[in-house]
Amino acid sequence: DIQMTQSPSTLSASVGDRVTITCRASQNINSWLAWYQQKPGKAPKLLIYKASLQTGVPSRFSGSGSGTEFTLTINSLQPDDFATYYCQQYNTYSTFGQGTKVEIK
Amino acid sequence: QVQLQESGPGLVKPSETLSVTCDVSGYYISSDYCWGWVRQPPGKGLEWIGSIYHSGSTYYNPSLKSRVTISVDTSKNQFFLKLSSVTAADTAFYYCARQGESGYDRLEYWGQGILVTVSS
């Protein structure tokens, strides 16, 4: 099984901050990685796929990385961005990271 | 606009089979893409269950494979999840989703989810 480890688990930030979330894979997944945003009581929403390709989300969301280390960056955090973020590998089967909660500082 | 909607019993007894249906609108399942299931225990993280092509080819999470069956009815534009021999650990929100073109792929469109509780 490919394990996905996100860090940090919780992140406290203020509106306007630049936020970076890291996702590490236990083995090489090339660029087969997606990022999702989930708000309480809602389904996850796809933000980024193939590590860096956007899905029509605001341009402040960007993804980078390949192999085993990946990052999701949110430039100038907005009030609507406080949520939990998950990474997902889909190189071999599919597994998710444990999530990173972005909360208001 | 692709829309997905889960339906099914909200309560299942231990050892029985959980069944959830996903109704798809705005896109014909028979056209393309893979269609998947993901679950999330309340307050916890996401787990991919498996997926199915419109042709019927299936892909399952190895940890659930012995208990999972995913099927499709293109005439009704629906696909289905069955999970057998359930226990309390299977209590979760169950989401259906349209994946990309591959059996293992990003999940582009999601249903709102349905909470299924396993309890006697």
Coordinates of N, CA and C in Angstrom, one line a residue:
Chain A
D1 N 0.8 -1.2 0.0 CA 0.0 0.0 0.0 C 0.9 1.3 0.0
I2 N 0.4 2.3 -0.7 CA 1.1 3.6 -0.7 C 0.5 4.4 0.4
Q3 N 1.3 4.8 1.3 CA 0.8 5.7 2.4 C 1.0 7.1 2.1
M4 N 0.1 8.0 2.4 CA 0.2 9.4 2.2 C 0.2 10.1 3.5
T5 N 1.2 10.9 3.8 CA 1.3 11.6 5.0 C 1.3 13.1 4.8
Q6 N 0.3 13.8 5.4 CA 0.2 15.2 5.3 C 0.8 15.9 6.5
S7 N 1.3 17.1 6.3 CA 1.7 17.9 7.4 C 1.6 19.4 7.1
P8 N 1.2 20.2 8.1 CA 0.8 19.7 9.4 C -0.6 19.1 9.4
S9 N -1.0 18.6 10.6 CA -2.4 18.1 10.7 C -3.4 19.3 10.9
T10 N -2.9 20.3 11.6 CA -3.7 21.5 11.8 C -2.8 22.7 11.6
L11 N -3.4 23.8 11.0 CA -2.6 24.9 10.6 C -3.5 26.2 11.0
S12 N -2.9 27.0 11.8 CA -3.6 28.3 12.2 C -3.1 29.4 11.4
A13 N -3.9 30.1 10.7 CA -3.5 31.2 9.9 C -4.5 32.3 9.8
S14 N -4.1 33.5 9.3 CA -4.9 34.7 9.2 C -5.2 35.0 7.8
V15 N -6.3 35.7 7.6 CA -6.7 36.1 6.2 C -5.5 36.9 5.7
G16 N -5.1 36.6 4.4 CA -4.0 37.3 3.8 C -2.7 36.5 3.8
D17 N -2.6 35.5 4.7 CA -1.4 34.7 4.9 C -1.2 33.8 3.6
R18 N 0.0 33.4 3.4 CA 0.4 32.4 2.5 C 0.5 31.1 3.2
V19 N -0.2 30.1 2.8 CA -0.2 28.8 3.5 C 0.3 27.7 2.6
T20 N 1.1 26.8 3.2 CA 1.7 25.7 2.5 C 1.4 24.4 3.2
I21 N 0.8 23.4 2.5 CA 0.6 22.1 3.1 C 1.4 21.1 2.3
T22 N 2.0 20.2 3.0 CA 2.9 19.2 2.4 C 2.2 17.8 2.4
C23 N 2.5 17.0 1.4 CA 2.0 15.7 1.3 C 3.1 14.8 0.8
R24 N 3.5 13.8 1.6 CA 4.5 12.9 1.2 C 4.0 11.5 1.0
A25 N 4.5 10.9 -0.1 CA 4.1 9.5 -0.5 C 5.2 8.5 0.0
S26 N 4.7 7.3 0.4 CA 5.7 6.3 0.9 C 6.5 5.7 -0.3
Q27 N 6.1 5.9 -1.5 CA 6.9 5.5 -2.7 C 6.5 6.4 -3.8
N28 N 7.3 6.3 -4.9 CA 7.1 7.2 -6.1 C 5.7 7.1 -6.7
I29 N 5.0 8.2 -6.8 CA 3.7 8.2 -7.4 C 3.7 9.1 -8.7
N30 N 4.9 9.4 -9.2 CA 5.1 10.3 -10.3 C 4.3 11.6 -10.0
S31 N 3.4 12.0 -10.9 CA 2.6 13.2 -10.6 C 1.1 12.9 -10.4
W32 N 0.9 11.7 -10.0 CA -0.6 11.3 -9.9 C -1.1 11.6 -8.5
L33 N -1.2 12.9 -8.3 CA -1.7 13.4 -7.0 C -2.7 14.5 -7.2
A34 N -3.7 14.5 -6.4 CA -4.8 15.5 -6.4 C -5.0 16.1 -5.0
W35 N -5.5 17.3 -5.0 CA -5.8 18.0 -3.7 C -7.3 18.3 -3.7
Y36 N -7.9 18.2 -2.5 CA -9.3 18.5 -2.3 C -9.5 19.4 -1.1
Q37 N -10.5 20.2 -1.2 CA -11.0 21.0 -0.1 C -12.3 20.5 0.4
Q38 N -12.5 20.3 1.7 CA -13.7 19.9 2.3 C -14.2 20.8 3.4
K39 N -15.4 21.2 3.4 CA -16.0 22.0 4.4 C -17.0 21.2 5.2
P40 N -17.2 21.5 6.5 CA -18.1 20.7 7.3 C -19.4 20.4 6.7
G41 N -19.8 19.1 6.7 CA -21.1 18.7 6.1 C -21.2 18.7 4.6
K42 N -20.1 18.9 4.0 CA -20.1 18.9 2.5 C -19.2 17.9 1.9
A43 N -19.4 17.5 0.7 CA -18.5 16.6 0.0 C -17.2 17.4 -0.4
P44 N -16.1 16.6 -0.5 CA -14.8 17.2 -0.9 C -15.0 17.8 -2.3
K45 N -14.1 18.8 -2.6 CA -14.1 19.5 -3.9 C -12.7 19.4 -4.4
L46 N -12.6 19.0 -5.7 CA -11.3 18.9 -6.3 C -10.8 20.2 -6.6
L47 N -9.5 20.4 -6.2 CA -8.8 21.7 -6.5 C -7.7 21.6 -7.6
I48 N -6.9 20.5 -7.4 CA -5.7 20.3 -8.2 C -5.6 18.9 -8.6
Y49 N -5.2 18.6 -9.8 CA -4.9 17.2 -10.2 C -3.6 17.1 -10.9
K50 N -3.1 15.9 -11.1 CA -1.8 15.7 -11.7 C -0.8 16.6 -11.1
A51 N -0.9 16.8 -9.8 CA 0.1 17.5 -9.0 C 0.0 19.1 -9.1
S52 N -0.3 19.5 -10.3 CA -0.2 21.0 -10.5 C -1.3 21.6 -11.4
L53 N -2.2 20.7 -11.9 CA -3.2 21.2 -12.8 C -4.5 21.7 -12.1
Q54 N -4.9 22.9 -12.4 CA -6.0 23.5 -11.6 C -7.3 23.1 -12.3
T55 N -8.4 23.2 -11.5 CA -9.7 22.8 -12.0 C -10.7 24.0 -12.1
G56 N -10.2 25.2 -12.3 CA -11.1 26.3 -12.4 C -11.3 27.0 -11.0
V57 N -10.5 26.6 -10.1 CA -10.5 27.2 -8.8 C -9.7 28.5 -8.8
P58 N -9.9 29.4 -7.8 CA -9.1 30.6 -7.8 C -7.6 30.4 -8.0
S59 N -7.0 31.4 -8.6 CA -5.6 31.2 -8.9 C -4.7 31.2 -7.7
R60 N -5.2 31.6 -6.6 CA -4.4 31.6 -5.3 C -4.1 30.2 -4.9
F61 N -4.8 29.2 -5.4 CA -4.5 27.8 -5.1 C -3.5 27.3 -6.2
S62 N -2.4 26.7 -5.7 CA -1.4 26.1 -6.7 C -0.8 24.8 -6.0
G63 N -0.4 23.9 -6.9 CA 0.2 22.7 -6.5 C 1.5 22.5 -7.2
S64 N 2.4 21.7 -6.5 CA 3.7 21.4 -7.1 C 4.2 20.1 -6.5
G65 N 5.2 19.6 -7.2 CA 5.9 18.4 -6.7 C 5.8 17.3 -7.7
S66 N 6.6 16.2 -7.4 CA 6.5 15.0 -8.2 C 7.3 13.9 -7.4
G67 N 7.1 12.7 -7.7 CA 7.8 11.6 -7.0 C 7.2 11.3 -5.7
T68 N 7.7 11.8 -4.6 CA 7.2 11.5 -3.3 C 6.8 12.7 -2.5
E69 N 7.2 13.9 -2.9 CA 6.9 15.1 -2.1 C 6.1 16.1 -2.9
F70 N 5.0 16.6 -2.3 CA 4.1 17.5 -3.0 C 3.7 18.6 -2.0
T71 N 3.3 19.8 -2.6 CA 2.8 20.9 -1.8 C 1.6 21.5 -2.4
L72 N 0.7 22.0 -1.6 CA -0.4 22.8 -1.9 C -0.2 24.2 -1.3
T73 N -0.2 25.2 -2.1 CA 0.0 26.5 -1.6 C -1.2 27.4 -1.8
I74 N -1.6 28.1 -0.8 CA -2.7 29.0 -0.9 C -2.1 30.4 -0.7
N75 N -2.1 31.2 -1.7 CA -1.6 32.6 -1.6 C -2.7 33.5 -1.2
S76 N -2.4 34.4 -0.2 CA -3.4 35.3 0.3 C -4.7 34.6 0.7
L77 N -4.7 33.9 1.8 CA -5.8 33.1 2.4 C -7.0 34.0 2.5
Q78 N -8.1 33.5 2.0 CA -9.4 34.2 2.1 C -10.3 33.5 3.1
P79 N -11.3 34.2 3.6 CA -12.2 33.6 4.6 C -12.9 32.3 4.2
D80 N -13.1 32.2 2.9 CA -13.8 31.0 2.4 C -12.8 29.8 2.3
D81 N -11.5 30.0 2.6 CA -10.5 29.0 2.5 C -10.3 28.2 3.7
F82 N -11.0 28.6 4.8 CA -10.8 27.8 6.1 C -11.6 26.6 5.9
A83 N -10.9 25.4 5.9 CA -11.5 24.1 5.6 C -10.4 23.1 5.9
T84 N -10.8 21.8 5.6 CA -9.8 20.7 5.7 C -9.4 20.3 4.2
Y85 N -8.1 20.1 4.1 CA -7.6 19.8 2.8 C -7.0 18.4 2.8
Y86 N -7.2 17.6 1.7 CA -6.8 16.3 1.6 C -6.0 16.1 0.3
C87 N -4.9 15.3 0.4 CA -4.2 14.9 -0.8 C -4.7 13.5 -1.1
Q88 N -4.6 13.1 -2.4 CA -4.9 11.8 -2.9 C -4.0 11.3 -3.9
Q89 N -3.4 10.1 -3.7 CA -2.6 9.5 -4.8 C -3.4 8.6 -5.6
Y90 N -3.2 8.6 -6.9 CA -3.9 7.6 -7.8 C -2.9 7.0 -8.7
N91 N -1.7 6.7 -8.3 CA -0.7 6.0 -9.1 C -1.0 4.5 -9.0
T92 N -1.2 4.0 -7.8 CA -1.5 2.6 -7.5 C -2.7 2.5 -6.6
Y93 N -3.8 2.0 -7.1 CA -5.1 2.1 -6.4 C -5.3 3.6 -6.1
S94 N -5.8 3.9 -4.9 CA -6.0 5.3 -4.5 C -6.0 5.4 -3.0
T95 N -5.3 6.3 -2.5 CA -5.3 6.5 -1.0 C -5.2 8.0 -0.7
F96 N -5.8 8.4 0.4 CA -5.8 9.8 0.8 C -4.9 10.0 2.0
G97 N -4.4 11.3 2.1 CA -3.7 11.7 3.3 C -4.8 11.8 4.4
Q98 N -4.3 12.1 5.6 CA -5.2 12.1 6.8 C -5.9 13.5 6.9
G99 N -5.5 14.5 6.1 CA -6.1 15.8 6.1 C -5.4 16.8 6.9
T100 N -5.5 18.1 6.5 CA -4.9 19.2 7.2 C -6.1 20.2 7.4
K101 N -6.3 20.5 8.6 CA -7.4 21.5 8.9 C -6.7 22.9 9.0
V102 N -7.2 23.8 8.2 CA -6.8 25.2 8.2 C -7.8 26.0 9.0
E103 N -7.4 26.5 10.1 CA -8.3 27.2 11.0 C -7.8 28.7 11.2
I104 N -8.8 29.4 11.7 CA -8.5 30.9 11.9 C -7.6 31.1 13.1
K105 N -6.6 31.9 12.9 CA -5.7 32.1 14.0 C -6.3 33.2 14.9
Chain B
Q1 N -24.2 20.2 -16.6 CA -23.7 20.1 -15.3 C -23.9 18.7 -14.7
V2 N -22.8 18.1 -14.4 CA -22.9 16.7 -13.9 C -23.3 16.8 -12.4
Q3 N -24.3 16.0 -12.1 CA -24.8 15.9 -10.7 C -25.0 14.4 -10.3
L4 N -24.6 14.1 -9.1 CA -24.7 12.8 -8.6 C -25.5 12.8 -7.2
Q5 N -26.3 11.8 -7.0 CA -27.1 11.8 -5.8 C -27.2 10.3 -5.3
E6 N -26.7 10.2 -4.0 CA -26.8 8.9 -3.4 C -28.1 8.6 -2.7
S7 N -28.5 7.4 -2.7 CA -29.7 7.0 -1.9 C -29.6 5.6 -1.4
G8 N -30.3 5.3 -0.4 CA -30.3 4.0 0.2 C -30.7 4.0 1.7
P9 N -30.7 2.8 2.3 CA -31.1 2.8 3.7 C -30.0 3.5 4.6
G10 N -30.5 4.2 5.6 CA -29.6 4.9 6.4 C -29.1 4.1 7.6
L11 N -29.7 2.9 7.8 CA -29.4 2.1 8.9 C -29.3 0.6 8.4
V12 N -28.2 0.0 8.7 CA -28.0 -1.4 8.3 C -27.6 -2.2 9.6
K13 N -28.1 -3.4 9.7 CA -27.7 -4.3 10.8 C -26.4 -4.9 10.6
P14 N -25.7 -5.2 11.7 CA -24.4 -5.9 11.6 C -24.5 -7.2 10.9
S15 N -23.6 -7.6 10.1 CA -23.5 -8.8 9.3 C -24.3 -8.8 8.0
E16 N -25.1 -7.7 7.9 CA -25.9 -7.6 6.7 C -25.2 -6.9 5.6
T17 N -25.8 -6.7 4.4 CA -25.2 -6.0 3.3 C -25.7 -4.6 3.1
L18 N -24.8 -3.7 3.0 CA -25.0 -2.3 2.8 C -25.2 -2.1 1.3
S19 N -26.2 -1.3 0.9 CA -26.5 -1.1 -0.5 C -26.8 0.4 -0.7
V20 N -26.0 1.0 -1.6 CA -26.2 2.4 -1.9 C -26.3 2.6 -3.5
T21 N -27.2 3.4 -3.9 CA -27.4 3.7 -5.3 C -26.9 5.1 -5.6
C22 N -26.3 5.3 -6.7 CA -25.9 6.7 -7.2 C -26.7 7.0 -8.5
D23 N -27.5 8.0 -8.5 CA -28.2 8.5 -9.7 C -27.4 9.6 -10.3
V24 N -27.1 9.5 -11.6 CA -26.3 10.5 -12.3 C -27.2 11.3 -13.2
S25 N -27.0 12.6 -13.3 CA -27.7 13.4 -14.2 C -26.7 14.4 -14.9
G26 N -27.1 14.9 -16.0 CA -26.2 15.8 -16.7 C -25.1 15.1 -17.5
Y27 N -25.0 13.8 -17.5 CA -24.0 13.1 -18.2 C -24.4 11.6 -18.3
Y28 N -24.2 11.0 -19.5 CA -24.5 9.6 -19.7 C -23.3 8.8 -19.2
I29 N -23.6 7.9 -18.2 CA -22.5 7.0 -17.7 C -21.9 6.2 -18.9
S30 N -22.7 5.9 -19.8 CA -22.3 5.0 -21.0 C -21.3 5.7 -21.9
S31 N -21.2 7.0 -21.7 CA -20.3 7.8 -22.6 C -18.8 7.6 -22.4
D32 N -18.4 7.7 -21.1 CA -17.0 7.6 -20.8 C -16.8 7.8 -19.3
Y33 N -15.6 7.8 -18.8 CA -15.2 8.0 -17.4 C -15.4 6.8 -16.6
C34 N -14.8 6.9 -15.4 CA -14.9 5.9 -14.4 C -15.8 6.5 -13.3
W35 N -16.5 5.6 -12.6 CA -17.4 6.1 -11.6 C -17.1 5.4 -10.3
G36 N -16.9 6.2 -9.2 CA -16.3 5.7 -8.0 C -17.1 5.9 -6.7
W37 N -16.6 5.2 -5.7 CA -17.2 5.3 -4.4 C -16.1 5.6 -3.4
V38 N -16.4 6.6 -2.4 CA -15.5 7.0 -1.4 C -16.3 7.0 -0.1
R39 N -15.7 6.6 1.0 CA -16.4 6.7 2.3 C -15.6 7.5 3.3
Q40 N -16.3 8.0 4.3 CA -15.7 8.9 5.4 C -16.4 8.6 6.7
P41 N -15.8 7.9 7.6 CA -16.4 7.8 8.9 C -16.6 9.2 9.5
P42 N -17.7 9.4 10.3 CA -17.9 10.8 10.9 C -16.7 11.3 11.6
G43 N -16.2 12.5 11.3 CA -15.1 13.1 11.9 C -13.7 12.5 11.5
K44 N -13.7 11.6 10.5 CA -12.4 11.0 10.1 C -12.1 11.3 8.6
G45 N -11.1 10.7 8.1 CA -10.6 10.9 6.8 C -11.3 10.1 5.7
L46 N -10.8 10.2 4.5 CA -11.5 9.7 3.3 C -10.8 8.3 2.9
E47 N -11.6 7.4 2.5 CA -11.2 6.1 2.0 C -11.8 5.8 0.7
W48 N -11.0 5.5 -0.3 CA -11.5 5.1 -1.7 C -11.9 3.7 -1.6
I49 N -13.1 3.4 -2.1 CA -13.7 2.1 -2.0 C -13.4 1.3 -3.3
G50 N -13.7 2.0 -4.4 CA -13.5 1.3 -5.7 C -14.2 2.1 -6.8
S51 N -14.1 1.6 -8.0 CA -14.7 2.3 -9.2 C -15.1 1.3 -10.3
I52 N -15.9 1.8 -11.2 CA -16.4 1.0 -12.3 C -16.4 1.8 -13.6
Y53 N -16.0 1.2 -14.7 CA -16.2 1.8 -16.0 C -17.6 1.5 -16.5
H54 N -18.1 2.3 -17.5 CA -19.4 2.1 -18.0 C -19.4 0.7 -18.7
S55 N -18.3 0.1 -19.1 CA -18.3 -1.2 -19.6 C -18.5 -2.3 -18.6
G56 N -18.3 -1.9 -17.3 CA -18.5 -2.9 -16.3 C -17.2 -3.3 -15.6
S57 N -16.0 -2.9 -16.2 CA -14.7 -3.2 -15.5 C -14.7 -2.6 -14.2
T58 N -14.2 -3.3 -13.2 CA -14.2 -2.8 -11.8 C -12.8 -2.8 -11.2
Y59 N -12.6 -1.9 -10.3 CA -11.3 -1.7 -9.6 C -11.7 -1.5 -8.1
Y60 N -11.1 -2.3 -7.2 CA -11.4 -2.2 -5.8 C -10.2 -1.9 -4.9
N61 N -10.5 -1.3 -3.8 CA -9.5 -1.1 -2.7 C -9.2 -2.5 -2.2
P62 N -7.9 -2.9 -2.2 CA -7.6 -4.3 -1.8 C -8.1 -4.6 -0.4
S63 N -8.1 -3.6 0.5 CA -8.5 -3.9 1.9 C -10.0 -4.1 2.0
L64 N -10.8 -3.8 1.0 CA -12.2 -4.0 1.0 C -12.7 -5.0 -0.1
K65 N -11.8 -5.4 -0.9 CA -12.2 -6.2 -2.1 C -13.0 -7.4 -1.9
S66 N -12.8 -8.1 -0.8 CA -13.5 -9.3 -0.5 C -15.0 -9.1 -0.2
R67 N -15.3 -7.8 0.2 CA -16.7 -7.6 0.6 C -17.4 -6.6 -0.3
V68 N -16.7 -6.0 -1.3 CA -17.3 -5.0 -2.1 C -17.8 -5.5 -3.5
T69 N -18.9 -5.0 -3.9 CA -19.3 -5.2 -5.3 C -19.9 -3.9 -5.9
I70 N -19.3 -3.4 -7.0 CA -19.8 -2.2 -7.6 C -20.3 -2.6 -9.0
S71 N -21.5 -2.1 -9.3 CA -22.1 -2.5 -10.6 C -22.8 -1.2 -11.2
V72 N -23.2 -1.4 -12.4 CA -23.7 -0.2 -13.2 C -24.9 -0.6 -14.0
D73 N -25.9 0.3 -14.1 CA -27.0 0.1 -15.0 C -27.1 1.3 -15.9
T74 N -26.5 1.2 -17.1 CA -26.4 2.4 -18.0 C -27.8 2.8 -18.5
S75 N -28.8 1.9 -18.5 CA -30.1 2.2 -19.0 C -30.8 3.2 -18.0
K76 N -30.5 3.1 -16.8 CA -31.0 4.0 -15.7 C -30.1 5.1 -15.3
N77 N -28.9 5.1 -15.9 CA -27.8 6.1 -15.6 C -27.5 6.0 -14.1
Q78 N -27.4 4.8 -13.6 CA -27.1 4.6 -12.1 C -25.9 3.7 -12.0
F79 N -25.2 3.8 -10.8 CA -24.3 2.8 -10.4 C -24.5 2.5 -9.0
F80 N -24.0 1.4 -8.5 CA -24.4 0.8 -7.2 C -23.2 0.3 -6.4
L81 N -23.3 0.4 -5.1 CA -22.3 -0.1 -4.2 C -23.0 -1.1 -3.3
K82 N -22.4 -2.3 -3.1 CA -22.8 -3.3 -2.1 C -21.6 -3.6 -1.3
L83 N -21.8 -3.6 0.0 CA -20.7 -4.0 1.0 C -21.3 -5.0 1.9
S84 N -20.7 -6.2 1.9 CA -21.3 -7.3 2.7 C -20.7 -7.4 4.1
S85 N -21.3 -8.2 4.9 CA -20.8 -8.5 6.3 C -20.4 -7.3 7.0
V86 N -21.2 -6.3 7.1 CA -20.8 -5.0 7.7 C -20.7 -5.1 9.2
T87 N -19.9 -4.2 9.7 CA -19.7 -4.0 11.2 C -19.8 -2.6 11.5
A88 N -19.8 -2.2 12.8 CA -19.8 -0.8 13.2 C -18.7 0.0 12.5
A89 N -17.6 -0.6 12.2 CA -16.5 0.1 11.5 C -16.9 0.6 10.1
D90 N -18.0 0.1 9.6 CA -18.4 0.5 8.2 C -19.4 1.7 8.3
T91 N -19.7 2.2 9.5 CA -20.5 3.4 9.6 C -19.7 4.5 9.0
A92 N -20.3 5.2 8.1 CA -19.6 6.3 7.4 C -20.6 7.1 6.5
F93 N -20.1 8.2 6.0 CA -20.7 8.9 4.9 C -20.2 8.2 3.6
Y94 N -21.1 7.8 2.7 CA -20.7 7.2 1.5 C -21.0 8.2 0.3
Y95 N -19.9 8.4 -0.4 CA -20.0 9.4 -1.5 C -19.8 8.6 -2.8
C96 N -20.6 9.0 -3.8 CA -20.3 8.6 -5.2 C -19.7 9.7 -5.9
A97 N -18.9 9.4 -7.0 CA -18.2 10.5 -7.7 C -17.9 10.0 -9.1
R98 N -17.7 11.0 -10.0 CA -17.2 10.7 -11.3 C -15.7 10.9 -11.2
Q99 N -15.0 9.9 -11.6 CA -13.5 10.0 -11.6 C -13.1 10.5 -13.0
G100 N -11.8 10.5 -13.2 CA -11.2 10.8 -14.5 C -11.4 9.5 -15.4
E101 N -10.6 9.4 -16.4 CA -10.7 8.3 -17.4 C -10.2 7.0 -16.9
S102 N -9.4 7.0 -15.8 CA -8.8 5.8 -15.3 C -9.5 5.2 -14.1
G103 N -9.2 3.8 -13.9 CA -9.8 3.2 -12.8 C -9.4 3.7 -11.5
Y104 N -8.1 4.3 -11.4 CA -7.6 5.0 -10.3 C -7.4 6.4 -10.8
D105 N -8.1 7.4 -10.3 CA -8.0 8.7 -10.9 C -8.6 9.8 -9.9
R106 N -8.4 11.0 -10.3 CA -9.0 12.1 -9.4 C -10.5 12.0 -9.5
L107 N -11.1 12.6 -8.5 CA -12.6 12.5 -8.4 C -13.1 13.9 -8.6
E108 N -13.7 14.1 -9.8 CA -14.0 15.4 -10.3 C -15.4 15.9 -9.8
Y109 N -16.4 15.1 -9.8 CA -17.7 15.5 -9.4 C -18.2 14.6 -8.3
W110 N -18.8 15.1 -7.2 CA -19.2 14.3 -6.1 C -20.6 14.5 -5.8
G111 N -21.3 13.4 -5.3 CA -22.6 13.5 -4.7 C -22.5 14.2 -3.3
Q112 N -23.6 14.5 -2.7 CA -23.6 15.1 -1.4 C -23.3 14.2 -0.3
G113 N -23.4 12.9 -0.5 CA -23.1 11.9 0.5 C -24.3 11.4 1.2
I114 N -24.2 10.2 1.7 CA -25.3 9.6 2.5 C -24.7 8.9 3.7
L115 N -25.2 9.2 4.9 CA -24.7 8.6 6.1 C -25.4 7.2 6.3
V116 N -24.6 6.2 6.4 CA -25.1 4.8 6.6 C -24.5 4.4 8.0
T117 N -25.4 4.1 8.9 CA -25.1 3.6 10.2 C -25.3 2.1 10.3
V118 N -24.3 1.5 10.9 CA -24.4 0.0 11.1 C -24.7 -0.2 12.6
S119 N -25.8 -0.6 12.9 CA -26.2 -0.8 14.3 C -27.4 -1.8 14.4
S120 N -27.5 -2.5 15.4 CA -28.6 -3.4 15.6 C -29.8 -2.7 16.3

